[in-house]
Amino acid sequence: QVQLVESGGGLVQAGGSLRLSCAASGRTFSSYSMGWFRQAPGKEREFVAGINRSGGSTWYLDSVKGRFTISRDNAKNTVYLQMDSLKSEDTAVYYCAARNSWFVVKEPHAYDYWGKGTQVTVSS
C-alpha cells in the first residue's frame, strides 16, 4: 500500500513558477514509476509527466515540454514537478500517481495509487 500526498499548488500569475511535491509513504517507493496528471473542470484527466523507477528516464505532455521538469528523490520518497513559464491553460487540479512497474505509461487507469490532488491556478 502506498499513500501519496501532494503539496505546492496555489495561485500564480502567468509566466510564474510553482514546484509541486508528492510525498509517498512506505519503503518501496523506488519500486514505482511515478506520474503527474492534471484535470481541468469539464475535461478528462491527462498525463503531464512521468519518471521511471531510477529517475533516469522522463516523459512529458507535448504542451509542457521545455517548461515542466519531473524529478524524484528516492531517499526522501518524493517526486517533484517544477513548473515554469506557467500559462492559464495549465490551470487544473494536479495529481501524482504511482505504478508498480518499471514502465511509465500515459493511461490513468494503469496507475495503482493516487493522491488527492493540489489545485494550480494561473491567472492571465
XYZ file of N, CA and C in Angstrom:
372
model
N 0.842 -1.186 0.000
C 0.000 0.000 0.000
C 0.884 1.245 0.000
N 0.544 2.192 -0.839
C 1.294 3.440 -0.926
C 0.312 4.596 -0.775
N 0.646 5.521 0.089
C -0.159 6.738 0.220
C 0.625 7.903 -0.339
N -0.055 8.731 -1.126
C 0.582 9.854 -1.802
C -0.069 11.152 -1.362
N 0.756 12.147 -1.034
C 0.239 13.443 -0.606
C 0.936 14.535 -1.400
N 0.142 15.272 -2.173
C 0.690 16.370 -2.975
C 0.688 17.669 -2.185
N 1.614 18.538 -2.540
C 1.655 19.881 -1.958
C 2.312 20.819 -2.950
N 2.186 22.119 -2.691
C 2.869 23.105 -3.511
C 2.003 23.843 -4.505
N 0.731 23.481 -4.593
C -0.152 24.180 -5.504
C -0.468 25.583 -4.992
N -1.151 26.358 -5.835
C -1.533 27.702 -5.429
C -1.910 28.552 -6.617
N -1.999 29.860 -6.342
C -2.342 30.845 -7.356
C -1.082 31.572 -7.795
N -0.873 31.639 -9.104
C 0.328 32.286 -9.643
C -0.049 33.024 -10.924
N 0.668 34.089 -11.201
C 0.430 34.821 -12.438
C 1.060 34.099 -13.618
N 0.500 34.327 -14.778
C 1.069 33.760 -16.000
C 2.538 34.157 -16.119
N 3.356 33.179 -16.500
C 4.794 33.384 -16.582
C 5.537 33.011 -15.320
N 4.809 32.772 -14.256
C 5.424 32.423 -12.982
C 5.747 30.949 -12.868
N 6.190 30.556 -11.674
C 6.629 29.187 -11.425
C 5.999 28.643 -10.148
N 5.862 27.333 -10.124
C 5.469 26.592 -8.933
C 6.232 25.281 -8.923
N 6.463 24.768 -7.734
C 7.072 23.449 -7.593
C 6.142 22.575 -6.775
N 5.630 21.538 -7.412
C 4.785 20.579 -6.730
C 5.635 19.460 -6.157
N 5.227 18.977 -4.997
C 5.874 17.827 -4.371
C 4.833 16.758 -4.115
N 5.274 15.532 -4.133
C 4.403 14.405 -3.816
C 5.186 13.469 -2.904
N 4.770 13.411 -1.662
C 5.435 12.562 -0.674
C 4.727 11.225 -0.587
N 5.502 10.156 -0.636
C 4.951 8.807 -0.606
C 5.294 8.114 0.697
N 4.348 7.351 1.195
C 4.601 6.534 2.385
C 5.171 5.197 1.940
N 5.693 4.443 2.869
C 6.167 3.108 2.553
C 7.633 3.065 2.203
N 8.178 1.852 2.210
C 9.603 1.677 1.989
C 9.930 1.194 0.591
N 8.907 1.139 -0.288
C 9.134 0.583 -1.619
C 8.953 1.622 -2.711
N 9.162 2.887 -2.352
C 8.937 3.970 -3.317
C 9.739 3.755 -4.585
N 10.948 3.268 -4.456
C 11.808 3.092 -5.625
C 11.342 1.969 -6.544
N 10.328 1.227 -6.129
C 9.761 0.168 -6.974
C 8.706 0.694 -7.940
N 8.348 1.953 -7.789
C 7.239 2.514 -8.546
C 7.708 3.549 -9.554
N 7.187 3.427 -10.761
C 7.288 4.566 -11.664
C 6.213 5.559 -11.237
N 6.473 6.836 -11.472
C 5.598 7.894 -10.970
C 5.115 8.789 -12.102
N 3.898 9.267 -11.955
C 3.350 10.176 -12.953
C 2.665 11.360 -12.299
N 2.687 12.461 -13.015
C 1.868 13.619 -12.662
C 0.774 13.750 -13.723
N -0.456 13.918 -13.252
C -1.609 14.113 -14.116
C -2.299 15.407 -13.721
N -3.170 15.891 -14.571
C -3.970 17.065 -14.225
C -5.369 16.921 -14.805
N -6.288 17.602 -14.143
C -7.665 17.573 -14.608
C -8.277 18.955 -14.421
N -8.672 19.546 -15.532
C -9.346 20.833 -15.517
C -10.852 20.598 -15.510
N -11.635 21.573 -15.034
C -13.094 21.399 -14.998
C -13.664 21.049 -16.365
N -14.472 19.995 -16.408
C -15.117 19.586 -17.646
C -14.231 18.817 -18.603
N -13.010 18.525 -18.183
C -12.077 17.808 -19.059
C -11.639 16.503 -18.422
N -11.122 15.618 -19.253
C -10.620 14.349 -18.758
C -9.255 14.536 -18.098
N -8.936 13.620 -17.204
C -7.621 13.644 -16.583
C -6.574 13.324 -17.647
N -5.494 14.112 -17.670
C -4.474 13.895 -18.686
C -3.086 13.758 -18.065
N -2.283 12.950 -18.722
C -0.893 12.739 -18.321
C -0.099 14.014 -18.585
N 0.691 14.423 -17.596
C 1.529 15.609 -17.738
C 3.008 15.228 -17.830
N 3.449 14.356 -16.930
C 4.853 13.964 -16.909
C 4.992 12.645 -16.174
N 6.041 11.896 -16.516
C 6.298 10.635 -15.845
C 7.782 10.400 -15.699
N 8.128 9.569 -14.718
C 9.527 9.273 -14.447
C 9.639 7.818 -14.019
N 10.669 7.149 -14.499
C 10.785 5.730 -14.169
C 11.369 5.545 -12.770
N 11.549 4.306 -12.388
C 11.936 3.983 -11.013
C 13.235 4.655 -10.582
N 14.187 4.634 -11.464
C 15.509 5.155 -11.108
C 15.615 6.662 -11.282
N 14.677 7.227 -12.017
C 14.761 8.648 -12.350
C 15.562 8.917 -13.602
N 16.007 7.854 -14.262
C 16.858 8.032 -15.424
C 16.137 8.381 -16.704
N 14.830 8.151 -16.736
C 14.052 8.451 -17.944
C 12.785 9.214 -17.573
N 12.475 10.199 -18.392
C 11.291 11.027 -18.152
C 10.489 11.193 -19.439
N 9.225 11.493 -19.290
C 8.323 11.706 -20.418
C 7.439 12.911 -20.085
N 7.007 13.633 -21.133
C 6.205 14.833 -20.939
C 5.109 14.962 -21.979
N 4.016 15.574 -21.551
C 2.987 16.036 -22.471
C 3.633 17.079 -23.380
N 3.307 17.047 -24.657
C 3.964 17.954 -25.606
C 3.833 19.418 -25.187
N 2.693 19.790 -24.670
C 2.450 21.202 -24.371
C 3.234 21.712 -23.166
N 3.854 20.818 -22.399
C 4.631 21.258 -21.233
C 6.129 21.040 -21.414
N 6.517 20.412 -22.511
C 7.946 20.184 -22.753
C 8.701 21.502 -22.777
N 9.831 21.527 -22.073
C 10.629 22.742 -22.001
C 10.183 23.694 -20.910
N 9.025 23.444 -20.308
C 8.525 24.307 -19.226
C 8.450 23.561 -17.899
N 8.108 22.279 -17.938
C 7.956 21.473 -16.729
C 9.110 20.471 -16.632
N 9.506 20.167 -15.404
C 10.547 19.172 -15.164
C 10.125 18.264 -14.020
N 10.101 16.972 -14.290
C 9.798 15.995 -13.250
C 11.108 15.424 -12.727
N 11.150 15.187 -11.426
C 12.338 14.580 -10.812
C 11.885 13.795 -9.593
N 12.783 12.995 -9.068
C 12.435 12.225 -7.870
C 13.666 12.073 -6.987
N 13.401 11.917 -5.712
C 14.443 11.647 -4.723
C 14.010 10.397 -3.978
N 14.570 9.266 -4.348
C 14.138 8.003 -3.738
C 14.518 7.915 -2.261
N 15.530 8.630 -1.853
C 15.910 8.632 -0.435
C 14.876 9.365 0.409
N 14.167 10.315 -0.210
C 13.147 11.085 0.501
C 11.726 10.646 0.152
N 11.610 9.603 -0.669
C 10.281 9.115 -1.078
C 9.428 10.233 -1.671
N 10.023 11.049 -2.497
C 9.325 12.216 -3.016
C 9.564 12.380 -4.518
N 8.508 12.779 -5.210
C 8.607 13.138 -6.617
C 8.182 14.606 -6.752
N 8.836 15.307 -7.665
C 8.613 16.737 -7.826
C 8.159 17.060 -9.248
N 7.473 18.174 -9.370
C 7.161 18.717 -10.686
C 7.442 20.222 -10.636
N 8.547 20.613 -11.262
C 8.883 22.025 -11.372
C 8.172 22.582 -12.587
N 7.369 23.613 -12.362
C 6.573 24.185 -13.448
C 6.982 25.642 -13.648
N 7.532 25.934 -14.793
C 7.976 27.290 -15.136
C 7.168 27.812 -16.312
N 7.237 29.122 -16.508
C 6.527 29.775 -17.629
C 5.068 29.324 -17.690
N 4.426 29.362 -16.556
C 3.049 28.858 -16.477
C 2.097 29.687 -17.320
N 1.115 28.982 -17.863
C 0.104 29.592 -18.722
C -1.279 29.356 -18.108
N -2.247 30.150 -18.508
C -3.592 29.999 -17.966
C -4.147 28.607 -18.247
N -3.760 28.026 -19.376
C -4.250 26.687 -19.719
C -3.650 25.586 -18.865
N -2.691 25.919 -18.009
C -2.147 24.944 -17.059
C -3.007 24.844 -15.799
N -4.004 25.700 -15.687
C -4.883 25.667 -14.519
C -5.624 24.338 -14.443
N -5.498 23.669 -13.301
C -6.104 22.353 -13.113
C -5.798 21.865 -11.704
N -6.433 20.766 -11.345
C -6.001 20.017 -10.165
C -4.928 19.036 -10.627
N -3.812 19.048 -9.939
C -2.690 18.182 -10.286
C -2.602 17.020 -9.309
N -2.464 15.823 -9.871
C -2.394 14.598 -9.092
C -1.079 13.875 -9.356
N -0.529 13.276 -8.323
C 0.556 12.336 -8.578
C 0.009 10.918 -8.439
N 0.662 10.016 -9.123
C 0.214 8.632 -9.159
C 1.417 7.705 -9.217
N 1.235 6.516 -8.671
C 2.308 5.524 -8.616
C 1.892 4.259 -9.352
N 2.837 3.708 -10.076
C 2.580 2.489 -10.846
C 3.674 1.483 -10.514
N 3.243 0.282 -10.085
C 4.191 -0.741 -9.674
C 4.760 -1.432 -10.905
N 5.608 -0.692 -11.602
C 6.184 -1.179 -12.854
C 7.387 -0.329 -13.203
N 8.279 -0.917 -13.978
C 9.418 -0.148 -14.460
C 8.980 0.905 -15.473
N 7.875 0.604 -16.189
C 7.496 1.417 -17.340
C 6.521 2.532 -16.976
N 6.752 3.686 -17.523
C 5.823 4.809 -17.412
C 4.842 4.718 -18.583
N 3.570 4.870 -18.283
C 2.545 4.914 -19.325
C 1.679 6.141 -19.096
N 0.890 6.503 -20.102
C 0.119 7.742 -20.035
C -1.328 7.530 -19.612
N -1.749 6.266 -19.538
C -3.150 5.987 -19.243
C -3.390 6.001 -17.743
N -4.307 6.832 -17.270
C -4.561 6.902 -15.825
C -4.955 5.567 -15.206
N -5.705 4.752 -15.931
C -6.204 3.508 -15.343
C -5.076 2.518 -15.039
N -3.889 2.760 -15.576
C -2.760 1.850 -15.360
C -2.022 2.123 -14.053
N -2.396 3.168 -13.354
C -1.722 3.526 -12.109
C -2.449 2.935 -10.907
N -1.668 2.521 -9.934
C -2.193 1.773 -8.794
C -2.630 2.667 -7.641
N -1.938 3.772 -7.447
C -2.211 4.635 -6.293
C -2.241 6.087 -6.745
N -3.102 6.850 -6.064
C -3.293 8.258 -6.407
C -3.317 9.120 -5.146
N -2.808 10.338 -5.297
C -3.003 11.335 -4.262
C -4.341 12.023 -4.449
N -4.654 12.931 -3.525
C -5.940 13.627 -3.584
C -5.899 14.876 -4.464
N -4.709 15.293 -4.845
C -4.587 16.414 -5.761
C -4.289 17.735 -5.084
N -3.729 18.647 -5.853
C -3.465 20.002 -5.391
C -3.842 20.971 -6.513
N -4.514 22.041 -6.144
C -5.028 22.986 -7.149
C -3.924 23.934 -7.596
N -3.814 24.080 -8.913
C -2.926 25.075 -9.515
C -3.787 26.016 -10.343
N -3.721 27.295 -10.024
C -4.485 28.295 -10.754
C -3.529 29.348 -11.298
N -3.564 29.543 -12.609
C -2.690 30.512 -13.264
C -3.555 31.642 -13.789
N -3.319 32.825 -13.286
C -4.109 33.985 -13.710
C -3.409 34.696 -14.874
N -4.215 35.133 -15.820
C -3.638 35.792 -17.006
C -3.659 37.308 -16.846
